[in-house]
Every structure is written in structure tokens, then in C-alpha cells.
mmCIF file of C-alpha atoms in Angstrom:
data_model
loop_
_atom_site.group_PDB
_atom_site.id
_atom_site.type_symbol
_atom_site.label_atom_id
_atom_site.label_comp_id
_atom_site.label_asym_id
_atom_site.label_seq_id
_atom_site.Cartn_x
_atom_site.Cartn_y
_atom_site.Cartn_z
ATOM 1 C CA MET A 98 148.326 209.687 -101.342
ATOM 2 C CA LYS A 99 148.485 212.992 -99.536
ATOM 3 C CA ILE A 100 148.920 216.205 -101.506
ATOM 4 C CA ALA A 101 149.433 219.640 -99.997
ATOM 5 C CA LEU A 102 148.039 223.056 -100.900
ATOM 6 C CA GLY A 103 150.508 225.880 -100.350
ATOM 7 C CA GLN A 104 148.694 229.225 -100.101
ATOM 8 C CA LEU A 105 151.294 231.954 -100.509
ATOM 9 C CA GLU A 106 151.330 235.728 -100.173
ATOM 10 C CA SER A 107 153.854 236.266 -102.967
ATOM 11 C CA GLY A 108 155.270 239.697 -103.772
ATOM 12 C CA ALA A 109 158.002 241.268 -105.855
ATOM 13 C CA ASP A 110 160.877 239.883 -103.736
ATOM 14 C CA ILE A 111 161.795 236.667 -105.553
ATOM 15 C CA ARG A 112 164.197 235.488 -102.844
ATOM 16 C CA ALA A 113 161.553 235.957 -100.131
ATOM 17 C CA ASN A 114 159.003 234.059 -102.237
ATOM 18 C CA LEU A 115 161.419 231.164 -102.743
ATOM 19 C CA ALA A 116 162.125 231.110 -99.004
ATOM 20 C CA ALA A 117 158.380 230.843 -98.285
ATOM 21 C CA ILE A 118 158.054 228.030 -100.827
ATOM 22 C CA ASP A 119 160.941 226.235 -99.131
ATOM 23 C CA ARG A 120 159.313 226.553 -95.672
ATOM 24 C CA PHE A 121 155.931 225.361 -96.882
ATOM 25 C CA ALA A 122 157.439 222.471 -98.862
ATOM 26 C CA ALA A 123 159.292 221.355 -95.734
ATOM 27 C CA GLN A 124 156.084 221.490 -93.695
ATOM 28 C CA ALA A 125 154.140 219.614 -96.376
ATOM 29 C CA ALA A 126 156.770 216.862 -96.413
ATOM 30 C CA ARG A 127 156.690 216.605 -92.606
ATOM 31 C CA ASN A 128 152.911 216.202 -92.838
ATOM 32 C CA GLY A 129 153.302 213.249 -95.178
ATOM 33 C CA ALA A 130 152.473 214.879 -98.514
ATOM 34 C CA ALA A 131 153.952 213.379 -101.681
ATOM 35 C CA LEU A 132 153.292 216.561 -103.673
ATOM 36 C CA VAL A 133 152.829 220.234 -102.840
ATOM 37 C CA ALA A 134 151.191 222.722 -105.205
ATOM 38 C CA PHE A 135 151.709 226.486 -105.075
ATOM 39 C CA PRO A 136 149.836 229.295 -106.864
ATOM 40 C CA GLU A 137 150.251 231.021 -110.166
ATOM 41 C CA TYR A 138 153.012 233.652 -110.053
ATOM 42 C CA ALA A 139 154.375 231.967 -106.939
ATOM 43 C CA THR A 140 157.864 233.379 -107.468
ATOM 44 C CA TYR A 141 156.920 236.917 -108.567
ATOM 45 C CA GLU A 142 153.606 238.704 -108.075
ATOM 46 C CA LYS A 143 152.146 242.201 -107.795
ATOM 47 C CA LYS A 144 148.666 243.609 -107.232
ATOM 48 C CA LYS A 145 148.800 245.158 -110.696
ATOM 49 C CA MET A 146 150.667 243.590 -113.595
ATOM 50 C CA ASP A 147 153.300 245.761 -115.240
ATOM 51 C CA ALA A 148 156.425 245.671 -117.396
ATOM 52 C CA THR A 149 158.518 244.213 -114.567
ATOM 53 C CA PHE A 150 157.006 240.775 -115.200
ATOM 54 C CA PRO A 151 158.803 240.220 -118.514
ATOM 55 C CA GLU A 152 161.849 241.993 -117.063
ATOM 56 C CA VAL A 153 162.263 239.399 -114.293
ATOM 57 C CA ALA A 154 161.338 236.440 -116.505
ATOM 58 C CA GLU A 155 163.827 233.597 -116.788
ATOM 59 C CA PRO A 156 164.194 230.480 -118.961
ATOM 60 C CA LEU A 157 163.088 227.233 -117.372
ATOM 61 C CA ASP A 158 166.702 226.232 -116.782
ATOM 62 C CA GLY A 159 167.407 229.537 -114.991
ATOM 63 C CA PRO A 160 168.147 230.217 -111.306
ATOM 64 C CA VAL A 161 164.499 230.292 -110.136
ATOM 65 C CA CYS A 162 163.611 226.886 -111.571
ATOM 66 C CA ARG A 163 166.917 225.432 -110.409
ATOM 67 C CA GLU A 164 166.051 226.530 -106.884
ATOM 68 C CA LEU A 165 162.540 225.067 -107.128
ATOM 69 C CA ALA A 166 164.037 221.765 -108.272
ATOM 70 C CA ALA A 167 166.504 221.909 -105.370
ATOM 71 C CA ILE A 168 163.643 222.480 -102.894
ATOM 72 C CA ALA A 169 161.826 219.416 -104.243
ATOM 73 C CA ARG A 170 164.958 217.295 -103.907
ATOM 74 C CA ARG A 171 165.837 218.656 -100.473
ATOM 75 C CA HIS A 172 162.448 217.827 -98.979
ATOM 76 C CA ARG A 173 161.818 214.667 -101.037
ATOM 77 C CA ILE A 174 158.515 215.976 -102.381
ATOM 78 C CA ALA A 175 157.104 216.743 -105.824
ATOM 79 C CA LEU A 176 156.533 220.469 -106.274
ATOM 80 C CA VAL A 177 154.354 222.525 -108.645
ATOM 81 C CA ALA A 178 154.588 226.316 -108.810
ATOM 82 C CA GLY A 179 153.926 229.248 -111.113
ATOM 83 C CA VAL A 180 156.889 231.124 -112.599
ATOM 84 C CA VAL A 181 157.435 233.898 -115.141
ATOM 85 C CA GLU A 182 159.182 232.372 -118.158
ATOM 86 C CA THR A 183 161.013 234.243 -120.894
ATOM 87 C CA SER A 184 159.434 234.136 -124.339
ATOM 88 C CA GLU A 185 160.744 234.864 -127.817
ATOM 89 C CA GLU A 186 158.727 238.119 -127.919
ATOM 90 C CA PRO A 187 160.306 241.248 -126.364
ATOM 91 C CA GLY A 188 158.140 242.792 -123.649
ATOM 92 C CA ARG A 189 156.024 239.706 -123.018
ATOM 93 C CA ALA A 190 156.706 236.567 -120.985
ATOM 94 C CA TYR A 191 154.926 233.260 -120.435
ATOM 95 C CA ASN A 192 152.866 232.541 -117.323
ATOM 96 C CA THR A 193 154.128 229.008 -116.729
ATOM 97 C CA LEU A 194 153.537 226.205 -114.253
ATOM 98 C CA VAL A 195 156.501 223.935 -113.587
ATOM 99 C CA ALA A 196 156.537 220.559 -111.846
ATOM 100 C CA PHE A 197 159.620 218.936 -110.312
ATOM 101 C CA GLY A 198 159.936 215.505 -108.742
ATOM 102 C CA PRO A 199 161.753 214.574 -105.540
ATOM 103 C CA ASP A 200 164.377 212.539 -107.344
ATOM 104 C CA ARG A 201 163.673 212.540 -111.079
ATOM 105 C CA GLY A 202 163.905 216.299 -111.532
ATOM 106 C CA TRP A 203 161.727 217.735 -114.295
ATOM 107 C CA LEU A 204 158.159 216.400 -114.514
ATOM 108 C CA ALA A 205 156.197 218.865 -116.664
ATOM 109 C CA SER A 206 155.529 222.462 -117.624
ATOM 110 C CA TYR A 207 152.398 224.243 -118.810
ATOM 111 C CA ARG A 208 152.138 227.717 -120.341
ATOM 112 C CA LYS A 209 148.800 229.364 -119.541
ATOM 113 C CA ILE A 210 146.581 229.557 -122.629
ATOM 114 C CA HIS A 211 143.626 231.655 -121.360
ATOM 115 C CA LEU A 212 144.935 235.068 -120.306
ATOM 116 C CA PHE A 213 142.929 237.249 -117.919
ATOM 117 C CA ASP A 214 141.790 240.173 -120.039
ATOM 118 C CA ALA A 215 138.725 240.995 -117.948
ATOM 119 C CA GLN A 216 137.625 243.345 -115.148
ATOM 120 C CA GLY A 217 139.934 245.974 -116.661
ATOM 121 C CA PHE A 218 142.924 243.655 -116.122
ATOM 122 C CA GLY A 219 145.023 243.148 -119.262
ATOM 123 C CA GLU A 220 147.262 240.153 -118.627
ATOM 124 C CA SER A 221 148.044 239.818 -122.335
ATOM 125 C CA THR A 222 149.758 243.224 -122.357
ATOM 126 C CA PHE A 223 152.777 241.660 -120.654
ATOM 127 C CA ILE A 224 152.101 237.907 -120.948
ATOM 128 C CA LYS A 225 152.050 235.785 -124.087
ATOM 129 C CA PRO A 226 149.538 232.897 -124.317
ATOM 130 C CA GLY A 227 150.975 229.416 -124.507
ATOM 131 C CA PRO A 228 151.103 228.226 -128.118
ATOM 132 C CA SER A 229 149.824 224.707 -127.396
ATOM 133 C CA THR A 230 146.358 223.736 -126.214
ATOM 134 C CA ASP A 231 147.379 220.116 -125.652
ATOM 135 C CA PRO A 232 146.528 218.915 -122.114
ATOM 136 C CA VAL A 233 149.518 218.638 -119.790
ATOM 137 C CA VAL A 234 149.330 215.626 -117.473
ATOM 138 C CA PHE A 235 152.133 214.081 -115.431
ATOM 139 C CA GLU A 236 152.353 211.043 -113.167
ATOM 140 C CA HIS A 237 153.647 210.968 -109.614
ATOM 141 C CA GLY A 238 153.178 208.132 -107.142
ATOM 142 C CA GLY A 239 150.690 206.373 -109.402
ATOM 143 C CA VAL A 240 148.420 209.439 -109.606
ATOM 144 C CA GLN A 241 147.912 211.447 -112.804
ATOM 145 C CA PHE A 242 147.923 215.223 -112.297
ATOM 146 C CA GLY A 243 146.599 217.742 -114.827
ATOM 147 C CA LEU A 244 147.757 221.368 -114.934
ATOM 148 C CA MET A 245 145.545 224.449 -115.254
ATOM 149 C CA THR A 246 146.128 228.107 -114.409
ATOM 150 C CA CYS A 247 143.593 230.493 -112.876
ATOM 151 C CA TYR A 248 141.365 231.901 -115.691
ATOM 152 C CA ASP A 249 141.525 228.452 -117.342
ATOM 153 C CA LEU A 250 139.026 227.410 -114.670
ATOM 154 C CA ARG A 251 136.276 229.265 -116.562
ATOM 155 C CA PHE A 252 136.856 227.135 -119.673
ATOM 156 C CA PRO A 253 135.431 223.662 -118.940
ATOM 157 C CA GLU A 254 136.739 222.162 -122.172
ATOM 158 C CA LEU A 255 140.322 222.330 -120.856
ATOM 159 C CA ALA A 256 139.413 220.460 -117.671
ATOM 160 C CA ARG A 257 137.583 217.837 -119.756
ATOM 161 C CA SER A 258 140.600 217.395 -122.041
ATOM 162 C CA LEU A 259 142.790 216.795 -118.971
ATOM 163 C CA ALA A 260 140.330 214.202 -117.633
ATOM 164 C CA ASP A 261 140.247 212.555 -121.064
ATOM 165 C CA ALA A 262 144.050 212.457 -120.950
ATOM 166 C CA GLY A 263 143.882 210.464 -117.711
ATOM 167 C CA ALA A 264 144.044 213.072 -114.940
ATOM 168 C CA HIS A 265 142.767 212.030 -111.505
ATOM 169 C CA VAL A 266 143.612 215.395 -109.895
ATOM 170 C CA LEU A 267 143.440 218.840 -111.506
ATOM 171 C CA LEU A 268 145.932 221.310 -110.049
ATOM 172 C CA VAL A 269 144.446 224.764 -110.636
ATOM 173 C CA CYS A 270 147.245 227.143 -109.651
ATOM 174 C CA SER A 271 145.797 230.636 -109.385
ATOM 175 C CA SER A 272 146.006 234.255 -108.386
ATOM 176 C CA TRP A 273 142.274 234.888 -108.659
ATOM 177 C CA VAL A 274 141.702 238.638 -109.014
ATOM 178 C CA PRO A 275 139.348 239.937 -106.292
ATOM 179 C CA GLY A 276 136.040 241.611 -107.093
ATOM 180 C CA GLU A 277 132.281 241.359 -106.759
ATOM 181 C CA HIS A 278 131.162 237.718 -106.364
ATOM 182 C CA LYS A 279 134.666 236.517 -107.294
ATOM 183 C CA THR A 280 135.162 234.324 -104.210
ATOM 184 C CA GLU A 281 131.786 232.680 -104.763
ATOM 185 C CA GLN A 282 132.671 232.056 -108.413
ATOM 186 C CA TRP A 283 136.074 230.625 -107.476
ATOM 187 C CA LEU A 284 134.519 228.115 -105.096
ATOM 188 C CA ALA A 285 131.672 227.202 -107.454
ATOM 189 C CA LEU A 286 133.929 226.671 -110.473
ATOM 190 C CA ASN A 287 136.377 224.452 -108.580
ATOM 191 C CA ALA A 288 133.454 222.298 -107.462
ATOM 192 C CA ALA A 289 131.906 222.234 -110.932
ATOM 193 C CA ARG A 290 135.116 221.075 -112.608
ATOM 194 C CA ALA A 291 135.438 218.307 -109.989
ATOM 195 C CA ILE A 292 131.854 217.081 -110.328
ATOM 196 C CA GLU A 293 131.581 217.173 -114.114
ATOM 197 C CA ASN A 294 134.881 215.309 -114.599
ATOM 198 C CA SER A 295 134.796 212.951 -111.568
ATOM 199 C CA VAL A 296 138.211 214.194 -110.432
ATOM 200 C CA TYR A 297 139.759 215.902 -107.450
ATOM 201 C CA VAL A 298 140.368 219.606 -107.970
ATOM 202 C CA ALA A 299 143.097 221.324 -105.974
ATOM 203 C CA GLY A 300 142.494 225.033 -106.423
ATOM 204 C CA VAL A 301 145.593 226.712 -104.983
ATOM 205 C CA CYS A 302 145.372 230.485 -104.725
ATOM 206 C CA GLN A 303 147.402 233.476 -103.608
ATOM 207 C CA ALA A 304 146.283 234.989 -100.290
ATOM 208 C CA PRO A 305 144.722 238.471 -99.977
ATOM 209 C CA PRO A 306 145.176 241.275 -100.777
ATOM 210 C CA VAL A 307 146.553 240.349 -104.207
ATOM 211 C CA SER A 308 144.014 237.528 -104.539
ATOM 212 C CA VAL A 309 141.050 235.949 -102.747
ATOM 213 C CA GLY A 310 142.749 233.085 -100.878
ATOM 214 C CA ARG A 311 140.347 230.190 -100.152
ATOM 215 C CA SER A 312 142.581 227.480 -101.593
ATOM 216 C CA VAL A 313 140.454 224.324 -101.681
ATOM 217 C CA LEU A 314 140.596 220.614 -102.332
ATOM 218 C CA VAL A 315 137.305 219.378 -103.785
ATOM 219 C CA ASP A 316 136.608 215.658 -104.147
ATOM 220 C CA PRO A 317 134.912 214.064 -107.208
ATOM 221 C CA MET A 318 131.473 214.403 -105.589
ATOM 222 C CA GLY A 319 131.976 218.125 -105.013
ATOM 223 C CA VAL A 320 132.731 217.855 -101.291
ATOM 224 C CA VAL A 321 135.246 220.424 -100.050
ATOM 225 C CA GLU A 322 137.849 218.394 -98.169
ATOM 226 C CA ALA A 323 140.005 221.415 -97.266
ATOM 227 C CA ASP A 324 139.637 225.203 -97.305
ATOM 228 C CA LEU A 325 142.646 227.282 -96.280
ATOM 229 C CA GLY A 326 140.714 230.484 -95.640
ATOM 230 C CA LEU A 327 142.425 233.836 -96.093
ATOM 231 C CA GLU A 328 145.841 233.494 -94.470
ATOM 232 C CA PRO A 329 149.031 232.047 -95.981
ATOM 233 C CA GLY A 330 149.537 228.427 -94.995
ATOM 234 C CA VAL A 331 149.934 224.849 -96.136
ATOM 235 C CA ARG A 332 147.710 221.832 -95.593
ATOM 236 C CA ALA A 333 148.084 218.171 -96.573
ATOM 237 C CA VAL A 334 144.957 216.282 -97.652
ATOM 238 C CA GLU A 335 144.338 212.723 -98.808
ATOM 239 C CA VAL A 336 143.356 211.933 -102.396
ATOM 240 C CA SER A 337 142.160 208.450 -103.324
ATOM 241 C CA LEU A 338 142.146 206.736 -106.705
ATOM 242 C CA GLU A 339 139.531 204.377 -105.280
ATOM 243 C CA THR A 340 137.243 207.363 -104.711
ATOM 244 C CA VAL A 341 137.730 208.519 -108.309
ATOM 245 C CA ASP A 342 136.965 205.016 -109.610
ATOM 246 C CA ARG A 343 133.906 204.636 -107.370
ATOM 247 C CA VAL A 344 132.405 207.969 -108.439
ATOM 248 C CA ARG A 345 133.057 207.240 -112.125
ATOM 249 C CA GLU A 346 131.293 203.914 -111.740
ATOM 250 C CA SER A 347 128.308 205.539 -110.006
ATOM 251 C CA PHE A 348 128.103 208.307 -112.614
ATOM 252 C CA PRO A 349 129.503 206.776 -115.837
ATOM 253 C CA MET A 350 129.425 210.064 -117.751
ATOM 254 C CA PHE A 351 132.505 209.283 -119.814
ATOM 255 C CA ARG A 352 130.747 206.239 -121.279
ATOM 256 C CA GLN A 353 127.393 207.955 -121.664
ATOM 257 C CA ARG A 354 128.288 211.284 -123.266
ATOM 258 C CA ARG A 355 127.363 211.858 -126.900
ATOM 259 C CA LEU A 356 129.655 214.083 -128.942
#
């Protein structure tokens, strides 16, 4: 199966962001991808988080998600993207990943559980952590995909729980905040999660200046199969269940670990 990484340069214009998602989804489908993944905050993003995030938030059956579902249907491709979802708490929203299928509609949603309160960045001021730590995995085309969001990448127990739940590919949808050594950490952590869980990791990031770019697909041996660099773009890359099985047979960590 081919999956595509869609590296966006999202801003505060929701309609423009949806138009970019539509263009990239169309290109991914033309390139033979069965699924395209977009970053965290794909539909609304700013360099600095503020009160407008909960103000623009919508329920998951609102206009933004309806348009994302329509894009998936129109281009006959599964689509994963980050949205701002309304919560029950005034002044705070959920940072949510949604997944739509090309014909079945809704596939999954995941509310980010590890909020980025670091480097002087207080995501939890305006975003509410997801109440459930249960791993979110969905199937498409015979492949199991696990959902993670940005700062989650620093918490290896979440990636392991997704692998335990059957994930072959981890979709790490991100807007990785720039800073000293942050690009190096982004690349190293994507590779680490792939190697230690014998999975593919698709780390899909916002482009500079809001984020670091460098969206990557890492195979279960830690080999970087694609790196999108710093500019917005989309690229389709092959993932193979046979590769996952072969690596897990060579390194049978799931049978050998002692808890």
C-alpha cells in the first residue's frame, strides 16, 4: 500500500487550509496513495496559540469535518488531519485527529492527551487534554493505523500501546515547535518509535515558520524512506506488511520483553 505525507503551511484562514488539503489529497490520489495524512492543526494554526483556537472550534459533525469527509470521498482516498474540536469546557477546545474513509465515511478520532506545556508554550491554556488514554487504531486496506499527535512522540508508552493494539503504521500528526536541537529530536524520536515497535512511523509536520517541516516516513528498521524537507508538499511512499512481519521475526521483542 502507498500512503502519502501532506506537509502543509496552515494558517488562520480555514477555507485556504481546506483548499490546500483538497489539492494535496488530489495529488496523493493521483500518485496511487490509499491514505493521506496531514499535520496537527491542519485546518487552523498560528505561530502562537491564543484564545481564537477555542473560538473557531467546531463539533466533529460541523462544517470543517464535513468538508474533510467530502474531500476523502471526492478523491477516493482515506484522509487523516488535525482539527480544533469543541469541548464541554468554555475557553478550551480539544486538539483532535480525525480519519475519514473514501467510501465508509468516519474511521476514527483521537483527542491529544499530552499537551505541549514546554519551552514557554502553554498549549493547555486553550486546549483540553483528551480524557481517554486508550490507543486509537483503525483499519484501512488491510493495514492497521495508530494515531498520535506531536508531543505524544516523546512518550514511548503511547506508541507501544498502539503497537500492542495491532498498529502497523503510526501516524504522528504534528506541528513541532521550532527551537534549539528540535529538528534533530524530531527525526531521532520518529526513528526510535519505529525501531522499538517494529512499525512504520509517518511523522507529518507543518512547514516552517510555524514548525520545523521535515515530514518523514521511517520504516521498521529505522530507515528514512521519505523526507519532505522544509517546503509544503505531498509525497506517496510504499508501506509493506511483509516488511513489518520480517522485522518482527528478526527482532522478536514482543515475545521477549519482560514486564
